[in-house]
Structure formats: C-alpha cells, structure tokens
mmCIF file of C-alpha atoms in Angstrom:
data_model
loop_
_atom_site.group_PDB
_atom_site.id
_atom_site.type_symbol
_atom_site.label_atom_id
_atom_site.label_comp_id
_atom_site.label_asym_id
_atom_site.label_seq_id
_atom_site.Cartn_x
_atom_site.Cartn_y
_atom_site.Cartn_z
ATOM 1 C CA MET A 1 -18.673 4.714 12.902
ATOM 2 C CA ARG A 2 -16.932 7.663 14.693
ATOM 3 C CA LEU A 3 -15.213 8.551 17.695
ATOM 4 C CA LEU A 4 -15.511 9.978 20.767
ATOM 5 C CA ASP A 5 -12.907 10.423 22.859
ATOM 6 C CA GLY A 6 -10.262 8.083 21.202
ATOM 7 C CA TRP A 7 -12.882 5.604 21.612
ATOM 8 C CA LEU A 8 -15.355 3.805 18.505
ATOM 9 C CA VAL A 9 -18.913 4.560 19.244
ATOM 10 C CA GLY A 10 -21.225 1.352 18.790
ATOM 11 C CA VAL A 11 -18.408 -1.330 19.637
ATOM 12 C CA LYS A 12 -17.864 -3.519 22.425
ATOM 13 C CA HIS A 13 -15.719 -2.374 24.843
ATOM 14 C CA VAL A 14 -13.680 -4.086 27.176
ATOM 15 C CA PRO A 15 -11.382 -1.379 28.822
ATOM 16 C CA SER A 16 -7.679 -3.059 29.357
ATOM 17 C CA PRO A 17 -5.242 -1.872 32.188
ATOM 18 C CA HIS A 18 -2.337 -2.051 30.121
ATOM 19 C CA PHE A 19 -1.740 1.029 28.728
ATOM 20 C CA ASP A 20 0.032 4.275 29.238
ATOM 21 C CA CYS A 21 -0.032 8.075 27.658
ATOM 22 C CA ARG A 22 1.979 8.580 24.479
ATOM 23 C CA PRO A 23 5.148 11.076 24.919
ATOM 24 C CA GLU A 24 4.040 14.500 24.626
ATOM 25 C CA ASP A 25 2.753 16.028 21.747
ATOM 26 C CA GLU A 26 2.447 12.397 19.856
ATOM 27 C CA ASN A 27 -0.180 11.729 17.760
ATOM 28 C CA PRO A 28 -0.765 8.366 16.182
ATOM 29 C CA SER A 29 1.140 8.548 12.662
ATOM 30 C CA LEU A 30 1.204 4.554 11.700
ATOM 31 C CA LEU A 31 -1.281 1.640 11.776
ATOM 32 C CA VAL A 32 0.030 -1.618 12.901
ATOM 33 C CA VAL A 33 -1.979 -5.111 11.881
ATOM 34 C CA HIS A 34 -1.777 -8.124 13.697
ATOM 35 C CA ASN A 35 -3.202 -11.327 13.995
ATOM 36 C CA ILE A 36 -4.320 -13.390 17.096
ATOM 37 C CA SER A 37 -6.029 -16.762 18.243
ATOM 38 C CA LEU A 38 -6.080 -18.426 21.812
ATOM 39 C CA PRO A 39 -5.558 -21.176 22.033
ATOM 40 C CA PRO A 40 -3.646 -21.097 18.522
ATOM 41 C CA GLY A 41 -5.840 -21.679 15.998
ATOM 42 C CA GLU A 42 -9.053 -22.000 17.624
ATOM 43 C CA PHE A 43 -11.071 -18.695 17.262
ATOM 44 C CA GLY A 44 -14.241 -17.324 19.655
ATOM 45 C CA GLY A 45 -14.112 -17.649 23.361
ATOM 46 C CA PRO A 46 -13.259 -15.402 25.942
ATOM 47 C CA TRP A 47 -9.499 -15.755 25.783
ATOM 48 C CA ILE A 48 -8.400 -12.365 23.757
ATOM 49 C CA ASP A 49 -10.187 -10.213 26.082
ATOM 50 C CA ALA A 50 -8.681 -11.821 28.854
ATOM 51 C CA LEU A 51 -5.218 -11.873 27.870
ATOM 52 C CA PHE A 52 -5.860 -7.975 27.466
ATOM 53 C CA THR A 53 -7.418 -7.362 30.114
ATOM 54 C CA GLY A 54 -4.848 -9.584 32.335
ATOM 55 C CA LYS A 55 -7.385 -12.089 33.752
ATOM 56 C CA LEU A 56 -6.099 -15.082 31.376
ATOM 57 C CA ASP A 57 -5.683 -18.335 33.665
ATOM 58 C CA PRO A 58 -2.976 -20.199 33.290
ATOM 59 C CA ASP A 59 -4.838 -23.381 33.785
ATOM 60 C CA ALA A 60 -7.535 -23.029 30.901
ATOM 61 C CA HIS A 61 -5.247 -24.442 28.619
ATOM 62 C CA PRO A 62 -1.796 -25.376 28.611
ATOM 63 C CA TYR A 63 -0.906 -22.636 26.244
ATOM 64 C CA PHE A 64 -2.055 -20.492 28.683
ATOM 65 C CA ALA A 65 0.545 -21.069 31.042
ATOM 66 C CA ASP A 66 3.330 -19.179 29.020
ATOM 67 C CA ILE A 67 1.418 -15.906 28.238
ATOM 68 C CA ALA A 68 -0.818 -15.537 31.261
ATOM 69 C CA ARG A 69 1.535 -12.900 32.937
ATOM 70 C CA LEU A 70 2.226 -10.581 29.648
ATOM 71 C CA ARG A 71 1.389 -7.208 30.528
ATOM 72 C CA VAL A 72 -0.554 -6.310 26.528
ATOM 73 C CA SER A 73 -2.850 -4.848 24.682
ATOM 74 C CA ALA A 74 -3.587 -3.634 21.464
ATOM 75 C CA HIS A 75 -6.056 -0.877 20.694
ATOM 76 C CA CYS A 76 -8.785 -3.260 18.292
ATOM 77 C CA LEU A 77 -9.599 -6.439 17.812
ATOM 78 C CA ILE A 78 -11.471 -7.637 14.656
ATOM 79 C CA ARG A 79 -13.201 -10.818 15.103
ATOM 80 C CA ARG A 80 -13.420 -13.247 12.671
ATOM 81 C CA ASP A 81 -17.342 -12.548 12.355
ATOM 82 C CA GLY A 82 -16.117 -8.590 12.125
ATOM 83 C CA GLU A 83 -17.107 -7.485 15.413
ATOM 84 C CA ILE A 84 -14.849 -4.877 16.839
ATOM 85 C CA VAL A 85 -13.741 -4.946 20.347
ATOM 86 C CA GLN A 86 -11.959 -2.291 21.352
ATOM 87 C CA TYR A 87 -9.736 -2.179 24.535
ATOM 88 C CA VAL A 88 -7.727 1.145 24.654
ATOM 89 C CA PRO A 89 -8.706 4.303 23.558
ATOM 90 C CA PHE A 90 -6.666 5.795 20.378
ATOM 91 C CA ASP A 91 -5.075 8.711 21.565
ATOM 92 C CA LYS A 92 -3.228 6.292 24.530
ATOM 93 C CA ARG A 93 -0.775 4.055 24.294
ATOM 94 C CA ALA A 94 -1.392 0.504 23.902
ATOM 95 C CA TRP A 95 1.211 -2.216 24.535
ATOM 96 C CA HIS A 96 1.290 -4.549 21.324
ATOM 97 C CA ALA A 97 4.469 -3.556 19.149
ATOM 98 C CA GLY A 98 7.021 -4.537 21.973
ATOM 99 C CA VAL A 99 10.698 -4.034 20.741
ATOM 100 C CA SER A 100 9.634 -2.800 17.074
ATOM 101 C CA VAL A 101 11.217 -0.266 14.726
ATOM 102 C CA TYR A 102 9.245 1.584 11.603
ATOM 103 C CA GLN A 103 11.483 3.753 9.114
ATOM 104 C CA GLY A 104 14.839 3.566 11.735
ATOM 105 C CA ARG A 105 12.349 4.968 14.675
ATOM 106 C CA GLU A 106 12.213 2.901 17.653
ATOM 107 C CA ARG A 107 9.525 2.201 20.073
ATOM 108 C CA CYS A 108 6.606 1.810 17.606
ATOM 109 C CA ASN A 109 3.690 1.527 20.474
ATOM 110 C CA ASP A 110 4.573 4.937 21.065
ATOM 111 C CA PHE A 111 3.391 6.476 17.617
ATOM 112 C CA SER A 112 1.094 3.373 16.505
ATOM 113 C CA ILE A 113 -2.212 1.986 16.231
ATOM 114 C CA GLY A 114 -2.229 -1.926 16.815
ATOM 115 C CA ILE A 115 -5.440 -3.476 15.152
ATOM 116 C CA GLU A 116 -5.387 -7.705 16.059
ATOM 117 C CA LEU A 117 -7.295 -9.392 13.855
ATOM 118 C CA GLU A 118 -8.676 -12.844 14.902
ATOM 119 C CA GLY A 119 -6.629 -15.230 12.722
ATOM 120 C CA THR A 120 -3.277 -16.973 11.758
ATOM 121 C CA ASP A 121 -0.572 -16.522 9.797
ATOM 122 C CA THR A 122 -1.648 -19.224 7.352
ATOM 123 C CA LEU A 123 -5.613 -19.157 7.319
ATOM 124 C CA PRO A 124 -7.449 -16.466 5.003
ATOM 125 C CA TYR A 125 -9.134 -13.722 6.755
ATOM 126 C CA THR A 126 -12.589 -13.448 6.282
ATOM 127 C CA ASP A 127 -14.703 -10.533 3.959
ATOM 128 C CA GLU A 128 -15.791 -9.161 7.067
ATOM 129 C CA GLN A 129 -12.745 -8.778 8.702
ATOM 130 C CA TYR A 130 -11.313 -6.885 5.542
ATOM 131 C CA GLN A 131 -14.874 -4.822 5.591
ATOM 132 C CA GLN A 132 -14.185 -3.403 9.033
ATOM 133 C CA LEU A 133 -10.248 -3.359 9.363
ATOM 134 C CA SER A 134 -10.754 -0.738 5.629
ATOM 135 C CA SER A 135 -13.556 1.100 7.761
ATOM 136 C CA LEU A 136 -11.764 1.519 10.725
ATOM 137 C CA THR A 137 -8.747 2.583 9.026
ATOM 138 C CA CYS A 138 -10.472 5.072 7.115
ATOM 139 C CA LEU A 139 -11.795 6.658 9.854
ATOM 140 C CA LEU A 140 -8.423 7.113 11.680
ATOM 141 C CA ILE A 141 -7.034 8.598 8.533
ATOM 142 C CA LYS A 142 -10.169 10.795 8.927
ATOM 143 C CA GLN A 143 -8.484 11.844 12.727
ATOM 144 C CA TYR A 144 -4.602 11.353 12.080
ATOM 145 C CA PRO A 145 -3.726 12.044 8.782
ATOM 146 C CA SER A 146 -0.211 10.803 8.071
ATOM 147 C CA ILE A 147 -1.885 7.108 8.855
ATOM 148 C CA ALA A 148 -2.872 7.149 5.195
ATOM 149 C CA ASP A 149 0.930 6.446 3.894
ATOM 150 C CA ASN A 150 2.005 4.385 7.163
ATOM 151 C CA MET A 151 0.276 0.937 7.219
ATOM 152 C CA THR A 152 2.316 -2.204 8.292
ATOM 153 C CA GLY A 153 2.520 -5.544 9.580
ATOM 154 C CA HIS A 154 4.052 -6.756 13.155
ATOM 155 C CA CYS A 155 6.579 -8.429 11.176
ATOM 156 C CA ASP A 156 7.768 -5.873 9.418
ATOM 157 C CA ILE A 157 8.379 -3.501 12.717
ATOM 158 C CA ALA A 158 9.794 -6.832 14.805
ATOM 159 C CA PRO A 159 10.965 -9.424 11.953
ATOM 160 C CA VAL A 160 13.151 -11.080 14.483
ATOM 161 C CA ARG A 161 10.398 -12.038 16.114
ATOM 162 C CA LYS A 162 7.011 -11.416 14.777
ATOM 163 C CA THR A 163 5.532 -13.219 11.418
ATOM 164 C CA ASP A 164 1.736 -11.314 11.845
ATOM 165 C CA PRO A 165 -0.063 -10.922 10.058
ATOM 166 C CA GLY A 166 1.399 -13.250 7.816
ATOM 167 C CA PRO A 167 1.289 -14.450 4.231
ATOM 168 C CA SER A 168 -2.478 -14.958 4.477
ATOM 169 C CA PHE A 169 -3.007 -11.236 4.652
ATOM 170 C CA ASP A 170 -3.792 -9.506 1.257
ATOM 171 C CA TRP A 171 -2.377 -6.100 1.637
ATOM 172 C CA GLY A 172 -3.218 -5.109 -1.592
ATOM 173 C CA ARG A 173 -6.651 -5.981 -0.917
ATOM 174 C CA PHE A 174 -6.992 -4.060 2.424
ATOM 175 C CA ARG A 175 -4.760 -1.133 0.512
ATOM 176 C CA LEU A 176 -7.386 -0.708 -2.866
ATOM 177 C CA SER A 177 -10.606 -1.225 -0.050
ATOM 178 C CA VAL A 178 -9.059 1.894 2.059
ATOM 179 C CA GLU A 179 -8.354 3.752 -1.200
ATOM 180 C CA SER A 180 -11.692 2.505 -2.571
ATOM 181 C CA MET A 181 -13.513 3.987 0.650
ATOM 182 C CA SER A 182 -11.642 7.543 1.119
ATOM 183 C CA ASN A 183 -12.200 7.978 -2.112
ATOM 184 C CA LYS A 184 -16.238 7.379 -1.936
ATOM 185 C CA GLU A 185 -15.919 10.136 1.227
ATOM 186 C CA MET A 186 -14.525 12.752 -1.067
ATOM 187 C CA THR A 187 -17.350 12.357 -3.847
#
C-alpha cells in the first residue's frame, strides 16, 4: 500500500464532491474510526458510495428519505471483506466528524482523517477489516506521524450525537496490531 497525491494506489476510488481544503498549514493529526451500514445492519451494495457521492436515492429504502440530502463523506471505507474504497484524498478535508471536539479542539474535520468500517456498533468487525485498518493506519503514520498518538472513535469526539464504532470495536487489538506492524517495518 502506498500514497500518491493523497490517494491510495491500488484501491477503488469513488471521488466524493463532499470535501474541501483544510485550513492553511493544517496537516492531519488525528484518526477517527467510524462505522456505517446502509440500510442499517445490512452490508454490501452501492448505498454507502451513493451517500458519500450525493447520489443516494431517497426512494430506494424508507431509511434513505431522511439521509439522502446529507452532504457527508469519509476519506475511506473498509468493507467487511477488507476492500478499501477511498472517497477523499487525505490532504483534503472530508466531512465525516460534524460538530466535534478532540482534546479541547473543535472542528475535527479540519485536522482529522475519517475511516469508516462497514459495520454496526454491536456486530464484531472482521479480521480483514482489522488487518486493512492497521495497514492503512501505519501508512498514514508515516505520512502524518502525530496520528500515532491520536486515534479515537466518532463516539469520543461527538459523544452526545454518535456511538460508533461502538463496543464491538476492539481498540486493544487495533492498537496492538498497529504497534506490531510499525515495529516490523523498523527492523
């Protein structure tokens, strides 16, 4: 896995119109882990891509009527089988965090990278998702070293509004995997 102009090489790209430039001289320093499934609890299908590109049909499912007009995106999605889909280059500001605060700093979209895992708060994530998230995180840390000390969930930066990635996400497993991969790369 490698980066070229903010894009991952060799993954599916589905460019979103829902992004803009980060504030001047702002580099990503925070990784925010999310989850998403559309419709809720269902996996696969075109609906996440459609949401992040502004093309979600409000009539395709009753749940979509309330969210079809949202202008949201994430930098990447990691599907249940480990496939990575990228929507926004990492050097740009994706619209994933909303009203948010991290360590007293507001507007987390300004300084964060948002990674969505296809899933729910209550179902376990797959081994493939942990593997890909860890690999991607190690790559991002090489480009943006301060991310190593700043990885959190959407629930932690917007606790009144959000619960993801939920109690089913194993933070210990994820952090240990990132640490192990980073140590292997250094030897």
